[in-house]
Each structure stands twice: as structure tokens, then as C-alpha cells.
């Protein structure tokens, strides 16, 4: 005897809150449109069941297609609520993706290994770099792996959508290694054997491709896009190899005196050929591969429920991402975060917290990922660097990450630390 819609919604929410599984399913089978109705403070039936630890009701609601990505008026999802009230089994259930894989919302367990380009597959064996005899013997071993780079791109084969690195033997590449323009670097090994090397060559790319026995091989033209299609292990190897090879290609002359330089120590050092050069006296950082630190930050609104994202002109349409900028000399990364955010968006930042980092071999950045809490909210963008910056709500961010239908913006791809920072924020309880 249900007369008004409101009453029915109330009955339904109440049944979910009490854990009355049979009433919840009866009501839903009669009136499917109840599924995502909200009551006081925007709470859904799923949130109420999650609040009170009713596992079977949560399960039943999910099987009826209840939307777990809705937030209430305090910007909490049902997952946030289950986690806060200590119903771990319910939080686990809500955190699953449709394919049964855990952790769709559990960004708070982010570890450095989860950032693309950051997996250390090989032991770098840096102690062996000065052991020329050992390196030379390793080079000739039949199980030694060679990666080939042309124009700072590795040769990859593309069996399907993904790229995988083409691996060469000494026999196949030994002639190329003799060419004067070739630069060879020792990458390391897995418990010393097999050893891995990478080299760059300026020979004709079409001829090089003929050396590979695999099909669909190429040197990708757009590293920013194509190098994101490797598996995690190979991405980690490419991060090391590409940065070091890029450094060789830029430091063929000594930054101190302008004389030619040559590689040493398995390609991890370059030394000046002018025996009078200052760079040969003592240790000089110009002789070693360079890394440029960049801070990248998710700026969180003082209300805790919005974040600041910006877009550069070169981004694909509708994509917004974290603000980022190079660390300047004599600056802590906390200060760099405050300066870059202020420069690019006009927003002032108080506390800064380090989250995780990511090598970004384009050519040699180390992205230092932070959360930063804003202490002002007015936006005034620096139009030279940023086309637009905006505050986005948790609901908009959740929609963009997890739902298909027309979100307010497009998030950067999962291989970027920007994506991981945004996801990490969603996995944290904003208001609790
Ligand atoms: N992995 C990710 O999620 C991600 C996201 C955003 C940016 N990035 C990388 O971070 C880099 C820096 O971000 P940004 O462009 O916003 O920095 P930014 O805001 O400091 O502005 C870039 C400008 O800084 C100057 N600059 C100062 N030091 C520099 C250096 N060592 N190398 C080159 N330019 C230098 C140049 O004028 C350059 O145009 C980008 O180039 C990009 O490769 C990675
Ligand atoms: Mg900047
Ligand atoms: Mg910037
Ligand atoms: Mg800058
Ligand atoms: Zn010199």
C-alpha cells in the first residue's frame, strides 16, 4: 500500500539501513527506479547499508545495478563510508572492479612500483661499469640482450595494440656496434646473467628493421604516446635506457671547454678528450647523466572536496591534469610546488605532502608527486603556460575516472603520475 513516491523511497532506504534484505529485494523488483534514490544528505540505500555493515544488502544492491560512484553531500562514496566505519569486507566488495580485480578505489595503497616507468627490472650492477674486461666478455655472450634505439626510440614489435621491445643478440648487432656513431650503454642484468645493453645508431631505419625476425616492427615516432604502450617491466628498462642515450646525444661536447667527449664506464660517464680540461680534475657532474627534477601536484581546495586541474594548449581536447613545473636551483620541492602553483594558477598553497615519484624519460625528468592544500581559491592563470585551470568536485573526478558517460573533463592516461595522484586522492576519505 504505497501511495506516494517519497514514502516508498523512505521505506526502501529504511529497509537498507536496517539490513532487511527481503524487503529491499521486494521493493526493488517492483520498482527498479528506486535503486539510486537518495534521502537525507544525499545518502543512497547502498551508503546506508554500507554504514551499518549489511554485507548481503550491499551485495544485492550492487547486483541490481546500484551506482557505487555516487557521492553524498559530504562527498563520500559508499566505499568511503564502509571504510570509515570499519566494515572492511564491504569496503573490499565496493572496491572491486567489474572484472573482479581489487582496488578500483583503493588508491591509498599507492607504492612507487605502481607508477609506470618506475619498475626496476634489472639489477644495475653499477660496480661492474668500471670492469672493462667483464663488460667486454659479457657483450659477446650468446644470451646477452641488446635493445636498439634510433632517434631515441627503441625498436618495438606490435603484435596487437601493445608494444614490446625487440631483443637482439650479439651476432646480429656486432657490426653496428663497431660504427663510430654508435653509443653503447650497459643496463645491468638479472643476477648477472643475462646481461642487458642498449645502443643507439644513426643507420637507416628501414635497413635496421630488416634485422629483426619479428613482425610489425617499428621505431615509434611519438614517444609521449607510443612509449606508454609497453608492459611495466619493459617501461622501467626504457626509462633508464632512453634517458642515458638522450644524455649522450646532447653531451657530445664538453660543457666546460667545448672539446669532444667520449663514453666510459659502460656508457654511464663521458670524459673530455682535452687532457688540460678542468672537468678531469676532481669529480664533476657534467660527466654524468643528468636528471631534471619536476614537481607535480594535486592542489586540494580548502574544503577538501575539490581539486585544481589545468590544461595546456597542447593537451588533447577536454583533458585536464595536475599542475607541474621544474624545480629551480636552491629550491626545496615544497617551495617549488608553492611557486609553480602560484605562477600558473594564482592559487596559494600551504601544506605540501610528498606522495610518490616517477621517472619520465622525455628525456630525463624525475616527476616528484605531491598533494598541496590551497589556502586561497581564486584562479588567475598564466596564459603562457596554462590555457585554463578549474576546481573539479570529487563527483566530477570520480565520473571522469570510473564512468563512461560524458564526464566534465578527461583525465590523463593511467601511465602518468598525474593520473595516479588524482586517483589516490579519490581513494582517500575527503571529509573524515
Ligand atoms: N608524468 C606526468 O604525469 C607529467 C605531467 C605533467 C608534466 N610532465 C613533464 O613535466 C615537465 C615539466 O612540466 P612543465 O612544462 O609544466 O614545467 P614548467 O611549468 O616549469 O614550465 C616549462 C618551462 O620551464 C622552463 N624550464 C626550466 N627548467 C627547464 C628544464 N630543465 N628543461 C626544460 N625547460 C625548463 C622552460 O622555459 C619551459 O618552457 C614537462 O615537460 C613534462 O614532460 C609529466
Ligand atoms: Mg610553470
Ligand atoms: Mg608547468
Ligand atoms: Mg617553471
Ligand atoms: Zn673539457
PDB file of N, CA and C in Angstrom, residues 146-244:
ATOM      1  N   UNK A 146      70.379  -7.182 -26.408  1.00  0.00           N
ATOM      2  CA  UNK A 146      70.630  -5.828 -26.926  1.00  0.00           C
ATOM      3  C   UNK A 146      69.311  -5.170 -27.334  1.00  0.00           C
ATOM      4  N   UNK A 147      69.134  -3.935 -26.904  1.00  0.00           N
ATOM      5  CA  UNK A 147      67.992  -3.139 -27.359  1.00  0.00           C
ATOM      6  C   UNK A 147      68.518  -2.085 -28.327  1.00  0.00           C
ATOM      7  N   UNK A 148      67.789  -1.871 -29.408  1.00  0.00           N
ATOM      8  CA  UNK A 148      68.272  -0.950 -30.443  1.00  0.00           C
ATOM      9  C   UNK A 148      67.445   0.331 -30.446  1.00  0.00           C
ATOM     10  N   UNK A 149      68.129   1.481 -30.401  1.00  0.00           N
ATOM     11  CA  UNK A 149      67.441   2.777 -30.440  1.00  0.00           C
ATOM     12  C   UNK A 149      67.845   3.552 -31.691  1.00  0.00           C
ATOM     13  N   UNK A 150      66.869   4.152 -32.334  1.00  0.00           N
ATOM     14  CA  UNK A 150      67.125   5.045 -33.450  1.00  0.00           C
ATOM     15  C   UNK A 150      66.369   6.327 -33.149  1.00  0.00           C
ATOM     16  N   UNK A 151      67.062   7.471 -33.183  1.00  0.00           N
ATOM     17  CA  UNK A 151      66.364   8.723 -32.889  1.00  0.00           C
ATOM     18  C   UNK A 151      65.702   8.698 -31.509  1.00  0.00           C
ATOM     19  N   UNK A 152      66.342   8.049 -30.552  1.00  0.00           N
ATOM     20  CA  UNK A 152      65.874   7.920 -29.168  1.00  0.00           C
ATOM     21  C   UNK A 152      64.591   7.107 -28.999  1.00  0.00           C
ATOM     22  N   UNK A 153      64.235   6.350 -30.046  1.00  0.00           N
ATOM     23  CA  UNK A 153      63.109   5.429 -29.901  1.00  0.00           C
ATOM     24  C   UNK A 153      63.609   4.000 -29.987  1.00  0.00           C
ATOM     25  N   UNK A 154      63.132   3.112 -29.103  1.00  0.00           N
ATOM     26  CA  UNK A 154      63.538   1.713 -29.176  1.00  0.00           C
ATOM     27  C   UNK A 154      62.767   0.993 -30.279  1.00  0.00           C
ATOM     28  N   UNK A 155      63.401   0.001 -30.916  1.00  0.00           N
ATOM     29  CA  UNK A 155      62.640  -0.796 -31.873  1.00  0.00           C
ATOM     30  C   UNK A 155      61.664  -1.670 -31.092  1.00  0.00           C
ATOM     31  N   UNK A 156      60.389  -1.618 -31.500  1.00  0.00           N
ATOM     32  CA  UNK A 156      59.362  -2.417 -30.838  1.00  0.00           C
ATOM     33  C   UNK A 156      58.617  -3.227 -31.880  1.00  0.00           C
ATOM     34  N   UNK A 157      58.080  -4.337 -31.429  1.00  0.00           N
ATOM     35  CA  UNK A 157      57.148  -5.049 -32.300  1.00  0.00           C
ATOM     36  C   UNK A 157      55.758  -4.830 -31.723  1.00  0.00           C
ATOM     37  N   UNK A 158      54.776  -4.862 -32.595  1.00  0.00           N
ATOM     38  CA  UNK A 158      53.414  -4.539 -32.189  1.00  0.00           C
ATOM     39  C   UNK A 158      52.508  -5.690 -32.579  1.00  0.00           C
ATOM     40  N   UNK A 159      52.526  -6.764 -31.750  1.00  0.00           N
ATOM     41  CA  UNK A 159      51.682  -7.907 -32.097  1.00  0.00           C
ATOM     42  C   UNK A 159      50.206  -7.519 -32.088  1.00  0.00           C
ATOM     43  N   UNK A 160      49.778  -6.792 -31.024  1.00  0.00           N
ATOM     44  CA  UNK A 160      48.420  -6.253 -31.028  1.00  0.00           C
ATOM     45  C   UNK A 160      48.492  -4.741 -30.794  1.00  0.00           C
ATOM     46  N   UNK A 161      47.704  -4.275 -29.840  1.00  0.00           N
ATOM     47  CA  UNK A 161      47.725  -2.854 -29.513  1.00  0.00           C
ATOM     48  C   UNK A 161      49.016  -2.475 -28.788  1.00  0.00           C
ATOM     49  N   UNK A 162      49.525  -3.425 -27.974  1.00  0.00           N
ATOM     50  CA  UNK A 162      50.679  -3.127 -27.138  1.00  0.00           C
ATOM     51  C   UNK A 162      51.983  -3.216 -27.910  1.00  0.00           C
ATOM     52  N   UNK A 163      52.989  -2.522 -27.376  1.00  0.00           N
ATOM     53  CA  UNK A 163      54.327  -2.610 -27.943  1.00  0.00           C
ATOM     54  C   UNK A 163      55.181  -3.521 -27.078  1.00  0.00           C
ATOM     55  N   UNK A 164      56.083  -4.280 -27.704  1.00  0.00           N
ATOM     56  CA  UNK A 164      57.078  -4.969 -26.884  1.00  0.00           C
ATOM     57  C   UNK A 164      58.451  -4.775 -27.513  1.00  0.00           C
ATOM     58  N   UNK A 165      59.469  -4.702 -26.662  1.00  0.00           N
ATOM     59  CA  UNK A 165      60.807  -4.365 -27.130  1.00  0.00           C
ATOM     60  C   UNK A 165      61.393  -5.495 -27.982  1.00  0.00           C
ATOM     61  N   UNK A 166      62.021  -5.152 -29.116  1.00  0.00           N
ATOM     62  CA  UNK A 166      62.734  -6.160 -29.908  1.00  0.00           C
ATOM     63  C   UNK A 166      64.077  -6.414 -29.241  1.00  0.00           C
ATOM     64  N   UNK A 167      64.402  -7.668 -29.036  1.00  0.00           N
ATOM     65  CA  UNK A 167      65.663  -8.038 -28.377  1.00  0.00           C
ATOM     66  C   UNK A 167      66.592  -8.668 -29.402  1.00  0.00           C
ATOM     67  N   UNK A 168      67.847  -8.193 -29.393  1.00  0.00           N
ATOM     68  CA  UNK A 168      68.812  -8.677 -30.370  1.00  0.00           C
ATOM     69  C   UNK A 168      69.971  -9.399 -29.686  1.00  0.00           C
ATOM     70  N   UNK A 169      70.623 -10.279 -30.475  1.00  0.00           N
ATOM     71  CA  UNK A 169      71.825 -10.968 -29.959  1.00  0.00           C
ATOM     72  C   UNK A 169      73.074 -10.255 -30.466  1.00  0.00           C
ATOM     73  N   UNK A 170      74.183 -10.597 -29.858  1.00  0.00           N
ATOM     74  CA  UNK A 170      75.461 -10.022 -30.253  1.00  0.00           C
ATOM     75  C   UNK A 170      75.727 -10.292 -31.730  1.00  0.00           C
ATOM     76  N   UNK A 171      75.479 -11.536 -32.193  1.00  0.00           N
ATOM     77  CA  UNK A 171      75.718 -11.906 -33.590  1.00  0.00           C
ATOM     78  C   UNK A 171      75.032 -10.936 -34.542  1.00  0.00           C
ATOM     79  N   UNK A 172      73.794 -10.578 -34.240  1.00  0.00           N
ATOM     80  CA  UNK A 172      73.020  -9.724 -35.152  1.00  0.00           C
ATOM     81  C   UNK A 172      73.525  -8.285 -35.166  1.00  0.00           C
ATOM     82  N   UNK A 173      74.004  -7.795 -34.033  1.00  0.00           N
ATOM     83  CA  UNK A 173      74.294  -6.355 -33.961  1.00  0.00           C
ATOM     84  C   UNK A 173      75.782  -6.022 -33.934  1.00  0.00           C
ATOM     85  N   UNK A 174      76.658  -7.047 -33.961  1.00  0.00           N
ATOM     86  CA  UNK A 174      78.080  -6.750 -33.732  1.00  0.00           C
ATOM     87  C   UNK A 174      78.660  -5.763 -34.746  1.00  0.00           C
ATOM     88  N   UNK A 175      78.210  -5.815 -36.003  1.00  0.00           N
ATOM     89  CA  UNK A 175      78.728  -4.860 -36.990  1.00  0.00           C
ATOM     90  C   UNK A 175      78.296  -3.432 -36.666  1.00  0.00           C
ATOM     91  N   UNK A 176      77.036  -3.314 -36.234  1.00  0.00           N
ATOM     92  CA  UNK A 176      76.540  -1.978 -35.869  1.00  0.00           C
ATOM     93  C   UNK A 176      77.329  -1.412 -34.695  1.00  0.00           C
ATOM     94  N   UNK A 177      77.709  -2.284 -33.761  1.00  0.00           N
ATOM     95  CA  UNK A 177      78.436  -1.814 -32.564  1.00  0.00           C
ATOM     96  C   UNK A 177      79.797  -1.232 -32.928  1.00  0.00           C
ATOM     97  N   UNK A 178      80.352  -1.632 -34.074  1.00  0.00           N
ATOM     98  CA  UNK A 178      81.663  -1.127 -34.489  1.00  0.00           C
ATOM     99  C   UNK A 178      81.605   0.273 -35.090  1.00  0.00           C
ATOM    100  N   UNK A 179      80.416   0.698 -35.540  1.00  0.00           N
ATOM    101  CA  UNK A 179      80.312   2.000 -36.227  1.00  0.00           C
ATOM    102  C   UNK A 179      80.641   3.129 -35.261  1.00  0.00           C
ATOM    103  N   UNK A 180      81.361   4.139 -35.770  1.00  0.00           N
ATOM    104  CA  UNK A 180      81.793   5.219 -34.868  1.00  0.00           C
ATOM    105  C   UNK A 180      80.638   5.987 -34.213  1.00  0.00           C
ATOM    106  N   UNK A 181      79.494   6.078 -34.879  1.00  0.00           N
ATOM    107  CA  UNK A 181      78.398   6.880 -34.310  1.00  0.00           C
ATOM    108  C   UNK A 181      77.582   6.104 -33.276  1.00  0.00           C
ATOM    109  N   UNK A 182      77.827   4.825 -33.136  1.00  0.00           N
ATOM    110  CA  UNK A 182      77.044   4.022 -32.194  1.00  0.00           C
ATOM    111  C   UNK A 182      77.449   4.325 -30.757  1.00  0.00           C
ATOM    112  N   UNK A 183      76.452   4.464 -29.895  1.00  0.00           N
ATOM    113  CA  UNK A 183      76.733   4.615 -28.457  1.00  0.00           C
ATOM    114  C   UNK A 183      76.122   3.423 -27.736  1.00  0.00           C
ATOM    115  N   UNK A 184      76.970   2.727 -26.951  1.00  0.00           N
ATOM    116  CA  UNK A 184      76.528   1.517 -26.253  1.00  0.00           C
ATOM    117  C   UNK A 184      76.481   1.789 -24.762  1.00  0.00           C
ATOM    118  N   UNK A 185      75.400   1.384 -24.110  1.00  0.00           N
ATOM    119  CA  UNK A 185      75.351   1.511 -22.651  1.00  0.00           C
ATOM    120  C   UNK A 185      74.980   0.173 -22.014  1.00  0.00           C
ATOM    121  N   UNK A 186      75.573  -0.074 -20.853  1.00  0.00           N
ATOM    122  CA  UNK A 186      75.292  -1.289 -20.089  1.00  0.00           C
ATOM    123  C   UNK A 186      74.137  -0.986 -19.140  1.00  0.00           C
ATOM    124  N   UNK A 187      73.077  -1.775 -19.240  1.00  0.00           N
ATOM    125  CA  UNK A 187      71.886  -1.502 -18.417  1.00  0.00           C
ATOM    126  C   UNK A 187      71.891  -2.276 -17.109  1.00  0.00           C
ATOM    127  N   UNK A 188      72.540  -3.463 -17.109  1.00  0.00           N
ATOM    128  CA  UNK A 188      72.542  -4.296 -15.903  1.00  0.00           C
ATOM    129  C   UNK A 188      72.183  -5.711 -16.259  1.00  0.00           C
ATOM    130  N   UNK A 189      71.711  -6.445 -15.289  1.00  0.00           N
ATOM    131  CA  UNK A 189      71.361  -7.835 -15.562  1.00  0.00           C
ATOM    132  C   UNK A 189      70.448  -8.351 -14.486  1.00  0.00           C
ATOM    133  N   UNK A 190      69.948  -9.553 -14.718  1.00  0.00           N
ATOM    134  CA  UNK A 190      69.151 -10.199 -13.689  1.00  0.00           C
ATOM    135  C   UNK A 190      70.092 -11.184 -13.020  1.00  0.00           C
ATOM    136  N   UNK A 191      70.523 -10.904 -11.829  1.00  0.00           N
ATOM    137  CA  UNK A 191      71.551 -11.683 -11.130  1.00  0.00           C
ATOM    138  C   UNK A 191      72.731 -11.978 -12.051  1.00  0.00           C
ATOM    139  N   UNK A 192      73.250 -10.986 -12.663  1.00  0.00           N
ATOM    140  CA  UNK A 192      74.427 -11.016 -13.543  1.00  0.00           C
ATOM    141  C   UNK A 192      74.198 -11.667 -14.902  1.00  0.00           C
ATOM    142  N   UNK A 193      73.212 -12.545 -15.039  1.00  0.00           N
ATOM    143  CA  UNK A 193      73.054 -13.163 -16.335  1.00  0.00           C
ATOM    144  C   UNK A 193      71.586 -13.390 -16.658  1.00  0.00           C
ATOM    145  N   UNK A 194      71.104 -13.101 -17.867  1.00  0.00           N
ATOM    146  CA  UNK A 194      71.869 -12.475 -18.928  1.00  0.00           C
ATOM    147  C   UNK A 194      72.087 -10.984 -18.683  1.00  0.00           C
ATOM    148  N   UNK A 195      73.097 -10.444 -19.384  1.00  0.00           N
ATOM    149  CA  UNK A 195      73.349  -9.008 -19.284  1.00  0.00           C
ATOM    150  C   UNK A 195      72.524  -8.283 -20.342  1.00  0.00           C
ATOM    151  N   UNK A 196      72.149  -7.029 -20.023  1.00  0.00           N
ATOM    152  CA  UNK A 196      71.367  -6.217 -20.964  1.00  0.00           C
ATOM    153  C   UNK A 196      72.162  -4.964 -21.354  1.00  0.00           C
ATOM    154  N   UNK A 197      72.147  -4.685 -22.667  1.00  0.00           N
ATOM    155  CA  UNK A 197      72.762  -3.465 -23.188  1.00  0.00           C
ATOM    156  C   UNK A 197      71.736  -2.745 -24.063  1.00  0.00           C
ATOM    157  N   UNK A 198      71.927  -1.457 -24.226  1.00  0.00           N
ATOM    158  CA  UNK A 198      71.135  -0.715 -25.215  1.00  0.00           C
ATOM    159  C   UNK A 198      72.119   0.092 -26.051  1.00  0.00           C
ATOM    160  N   UNK A 199      71.811   0.291 -27.319  1.00  0.00           N
ATOM    161  CA  UNK A 199      72.681   1.139 -28.128  1.00  0.00           C
ATOM    162  C   UNK A 199      71.851   2.004 -29.057  1.00  0.00           C
ATOM    163  N   UNK A 200      72.433   3.136 -29.414  1.00  0.00           N
ATOM    164  CA  UNK A 200      71.767   3.992 -30.395  1.00  0.00           C
ATOM    165  C   UNK A 200      72.603   4.008 -31.659  1.00  0.00           C
ATOM    166  N   UNK A 201      71.924   4.034 -32.782  1.00  0.00           N
ATOM    167  CA  UNK A 201      72.611   4.030 -34.066  1.00  0.00           C
ATOM    168  C   UNK A 201      71.948   5.050 -34.979  1.00  0.00           C
ATOM    169  N   UNK A 202      72.721   5.617 -35.914  1.00  0.00           N
ATOM    170  CA  UNK A 202      72.093   6.548 -36.862  1.00  0.00           C
ATOM    171  C   UNK A 202      72.018   5.939 -38.264  1.00  0.00           C
ATOM    172  N   UNK A 203      72.139   4.596 -38.345  1.00  0.00           N
ATOM    173  CA  UNK A 203      71.985   3.927 -39.646  1.00  0.00           C
ATOM    174  C   UNK A 203      70.529   4.059 -40.116  1.00  0.00           C
ATOM    175  N   UNK A 204      70.316   3.779 -41.398  1.00  0.00           N
ATOM    176  CA  UNK A 204      68.988   3.928 -41.992  1.00  0.00           C
ATOM    177  C   UNK A 204      67.951   3.031 -41.299  1.00  0.00           C
ATOM    178  N   UNK A 205      66.878   3.625 -40.835  1.00  0.00           N
ATOM    179  CA  UNK A 205      65.893   2.899 -40.030  1.00  0.00           C
ATOM    180  C   UNK A 205      65.271   1.722 -40.788  1.00  0.00           C
ATOM    181  N   UNK A 206      64.998   1.913 -42.075  1.00  0.00           N
ATOM    182  CA  UNK A 206      64.378   0.831 -42.852  1.00  0.00           C
ATOM    183  C   UNK A 206      65.299  -0.389 -42.905  1.00  0.00           C
ATOM    184  N   UNK A 207      66.609  -0.119 -43.041  1.00  0.00           N
ATOM    185  CA  UNK A 207      67.584  -1.235 -43.062  1.00  0.00           C
ATOM    186  C   UNK A 207      67.633  -1.924 -41.699  1.00  0.00           C
ATOM    187  N   UNK A 208      67.567  -1.121 -40.642  1.00  0.00           N
ATOM    188  CA  UNK A 208      67.633  -1.692 -39.288  1.00  0.00           C
ATOM    189  C   UNK A 208      66.452  -2.631 -39.029  1.00  0.00           C
ATOM    190  N   UNK A 209      65.283  -2.221 -39.508  1.00  0.00           N
ATOM    191  CA  UNK A 209      64.081  -3.030 -39.260  1.00  0.00           C
ATOM    192  C   UNK A 209      64.209  -4.425 -39.875  1.00  0.00           C
ATOM    193  N   UNK A 210      65.004  -4.520 -40.958  1.00  0.00           N
ATOM    194  CA  UNK A 210      65.183  -5.832 -41.607  1.00  0.00           C
ATOM    195  C   UNK A 210      65.952  -6.810 -40.725  1.00  0.00           C
ATOM    196  N   UNK A 211      66.667  -6.295 -39.736  1.00  0.00           N
ATOM    197  CA  UNK A 211      67.463  -7.169 -38.868  1.00  0.00           C
ATOM    198  C   UNK A 211      66.599  -7.966 -37.897  1.00  0.00           C
ATOM    199  N   UNK A 212      65.353  -7.562 -37.744  1.00  0.00           N
ATOM    200  CA  UNK A 212      64.511  -8.201 -36.738  1.00  0.00           C
ATOM    201  C   UNK A 212      63.690  -9.317 -37.368  1.00  0.00           C
ATOM    202  N   UNK A 213      63.600 -10.423 -36.635  1.00  0.00           N
ATOM    203  CA  UNK A 213      62.846 -11.564 -37.159  1.00  0.00           C
ATOM    204  C   UNK A 213      61.366 -11.455 -36.837  1.00  0.00           C
ATOM    205  N   UNK A 214      61.029 -10.534 -35.927  1.00  0.00           N
ATOM    206  CA  UNK A 214      59.615 -10.417 -35.570  1.00  0.00           C
ATOM    207  C   UNK A 214      58.851  -9.594 -36.595  1.00  0.00           C
ATOM    208  N   UNK A 215      57.523  -9.678 -36.490  1.00  0.00           N
ATOM    209  CA  UNK A 215      56.721  -8.943 -37.470  1.00  0.00           C
ATOM    210  C   UNK A 215      56.213  -7.622 -36.894  1.00  0.00           C
ATOM    211  N   UNK A 216      55.791  -6.744 -37.764  1.00  0.00           N
ATOM    212  CA  UNK A 216      55.260  -5.441 -37.346  1.00  0.00           C
ATOM    213  C   UNK A 216      56.212  -4.662 -36.464  1.00  0.00           C
ATOM    214  N   UNK A 217      57.461  -4.527 -36.889  1.00  0.00           N
ATOM    215  CA  UNK A 217      58.414  -3.777 -36.072  1.00  0.00           C
ATOM    216  C   UNK A 217      58.480  -2.328 -36.528  1.00  0.00           C
ATOM    217  N   UNK A 218      58.802  -1.462 -35.577  1.00  0.00           N
ATOM    218  CA  UNK A 218      58.927  -0.043 -35.922  1.00  0.00           C
ATOM    219  C   UNK A 218      59.714   0.684 -34.844  1.00  0.00           C
ATOM    220  N   UNK A 219      60.147   1.901 -35.183  1.00  0.00           N
ATOM    221  CA  UNK A 219      60.678   2.828 -34.183  1.00  0.00           C
ATOM    222  C   UNK A 219      59.583   3.868 -33.975  1.00  0.00           C
ATOM    223  N   UNK A 220      58.883   3.838 -32.851  1.00  0.00           N
ATOM    224  CA  UNK A 220      57.752   4.752 -32.677  1.00  0.00           C
ATOM    225  C   UNK A 220      58.147   6.212 -32.876  1.00  0.00           C
ATOM    226  N   UNK A 221      57.238   6.965 -33.466  1.00  0.00           N
ATOM    227  CA  UNK A 221      57.546   8.356 -33.804  1.00  0.00           C
ATOM    228  C   UNK A 221      57.168   9.319 -32.677  1.00  0.00           C
ATOM    229  N   UNK A 222      56.188   8.914 -31.852  1.00  0.00           N
ATOM    230  CA  UNK A 222      55.714   9.827 -30.806  1.00  0.00           C
ATOM    231  C   UNK A 222      55.930   9.219 -29.422  1.00  0.00           C
ATOM    232  N   UNK A 223      57.123   9.472 -28.848  1.00  0.00           N
ATOM    233  CA  UNK A 223      57.442   8.826 -27.565  1.00  0.00           C
ATOM    234  C   UNK A 223      56.388   9.088 -26.486  1.00  0.00           C
ATOM    235  N   UNK A 224      55.879  10.328 -26.439  1.00  0.00           N
ATOM    236  CA  UNK A 224      54.883  10.645 -25.402  1.00  0.00           C
ATOM    237  C   UNK A 224      53.666   9.748 -25.451  1.00  0.00           C
ATOM    238  N   UNK A 225      53.371   9.211 -26.610  1.00  0.00           N
ATOM    239  CA  UNK A 225      52.224   8.323 -26.739  1.00  0.00           C
ATOM    240  C   UNK A 225      52.676   6.867 -26.820  1.00  0.00           C
ATOM    241  N   UNK A 226      53.636   6.584 -27.700  1.00  0.00           N
ATOM    242  CA  UNK A 226      53.961   5.190 -28.010  1.00  0.00           C
ATOM    243  C   UNK A 226      54.747   4.493 -26.908  1.00  0.00           C
ATOM    244  N   UNK A 227      55.529   5.234 -26.138  1.00  0.00           N
ATOM    245  CA  UNK A 227      56.283   4.572 -25.070  1.00  0.00           C
ATOM    246  C   UNK A 227      55.387   4.223 -23.882  1.00  0.00           C
ATOM    247  N   UNK A 228      54.134   4.624 -23.937  1.00  0.00           N
ATOM    248  CA  UNK A 228      53.211   4.275 -22.857  1.00  0.00           C
ATOM    249  C   UNK A 228      52.501   2.953 -23.116  1.00  0.00           C
ATOM    250  N   UNK A 229      52.899   2.264 -24.196  1.00  0.00           N
ATOM    251  CA  UNK A 229      52.201   1.015 -24.553  1.00  0.00           C
ATOM    252  C   UNK A 229      53.013  -0.220 -24.222  1.00  0.00           C
ATOM    253  N   UNK A 230      54.061  -0.063 -23.428  1.00  0.00           N
ATOM    254  CA  UNK A 230      54.891  -1.214 -23.052  1.00  0.00           C
ATOM    255  C   UNK A 230      54.339  -1.855 -21.784  1.00  0.00           C
ATOM    256  N   UNK A 231      54.795  -3.076 -21.475  1.00  0.00           N
ATOM    257  CA  UNK A 231      54.425  -3.599 -20.160  1.00  0.00           C
ATOM    258  C   UNK A 231      55.297  -2.926 -19.092  1.00  0.00           C
ATOM    259  N   UNK A 232      54.934  -3.099 -17.817  1.00  0.00           N
ATOM    260  CA  UNK A 232      55.605  -2.344 -16.739  1.00  0.00           C
ATOM    261  C   UNK A 232      57.107  -2.636 -16.679  1.00  0.00           C
ATOM    262  N   UNK A 233      57.473  -3.916 -16.881  1.00  0.00           N
ATOM    263  CA  UNK A 233      58.899  -4.283 -16.803  1.00  0.00           C
ATOM    264  C   UNK A 233      59.695  -3.554 -17.881  1.00  0.00           C
ATOM    265  N   UNK A 234      59.206  -3.645 -19.120  1.00  0.00           N
ATOM    266  CA  UNK A 234      59.947  -3.042 -20.221  1.00  0.00           C
ATOM    267  C   UNK A 234      59.934  -1.518 -20.125  1.00  0.00           C
ATOM    268  N   UNK A 235      58.865  -0.953 -19.590  1.00  0.00           N
ATOM    269  CA  UNK A 235      58.808   0.502 -19.428  1.00  0.00           C
ATOM    270  C   UNK A 235      59.925   0.969 -18.492  1.00  0.00           C
ATOM    271  N   UNK A 236      60.169   0.195 -17.427  1.00  0.00           N
ATOM    272  CA  UNK A 236      61.230   0.554 -16.492  1.00  0.00           C
ATOM    273  C   UNK A 236      62.604   0.534 -17.168  1.00  0.00           C
ATOM    274  N   UNK A 237      62.810  -0.443 -18.026  1.00  0.00           N
ATOM    275  CA  UNK A 237      64.098  -0.547 -18.727  1.00  0.00           C
ATOM    276  C   UNK A 237      64.259   0.617 -19.717  1.00  0.00           C
ATOM    277  N   UNK A 238      63.182   0.939 -20.416  1.00  0.00           N
ATOM    278  CA  UNK A 238      63.235   2.043 -21.382  1.00  0.00           C
ATOM    279  C   UNK A 238      63.484   3.380 -20.683  1.00  0.00           C
ATOM    280  N   UNK A 239      62.917   3.538 -19.471  1.00  0.00           N
ATOM    281  CA  UNK A 239      63.129   4.795 -18.743  1.00  0.00           C
ATOM    282  C   UNK A 239      64.621   5.032 -18.528  1.00  0.00           C
ATOM    283  N   UNK A 240      65.327   3.974 -18.136  1.00  0.00           N
ATOM    284  CA  UNK A 240      66.762   4.100 -17.923  1.00  0.00           C
ATOM    285  C   UNK A 240      67.498   4.312 -19.254  1.00  0.00           C
ATOM    286  N   UNK A 241      67.230   3.435 -20.224  1.00  0.00           N
ATOM    287  CA  UNK A 241      67.998   3.462 -21.470  1.00  0.00           C
ATOM    288  C   UNK A 241      67.786   4.768 -22.234  1.00  0.00           C
ATOM    289  N   UNK A 242      66.549   5.207 -22.365  1.00  0.00           N
ATOM    290  CA  UNK A 242      66.277   6.399 -23.183  1.00  0.00           C
ATOM    291  C   UNK A 242      66.898   7.652 -22.570  1.00  0.00           C
ATOM    292  N   UNK A 243      66.803   7.781 -21.237  1.00  0.00           N
ATOM    293  CA  UNK A 243      67.380   8.967 -20.600  1.00  0.00           C
ATOM    294  C   UNK A 243      68.889   9.022 -20.793  1.00  0.00           C
ATOM    295  N   UNK A 244      69.555   7.877 -20.609  1.00  0.00           N
ATOM    296  CA  UNK A 244      71.020   7.876 -20.730  1.00  0.00           C
ATOM    297  C   UNK A 244      71.430   8.119 -22.186  1.00  0.00           C
TER     298      UNK A 244
END
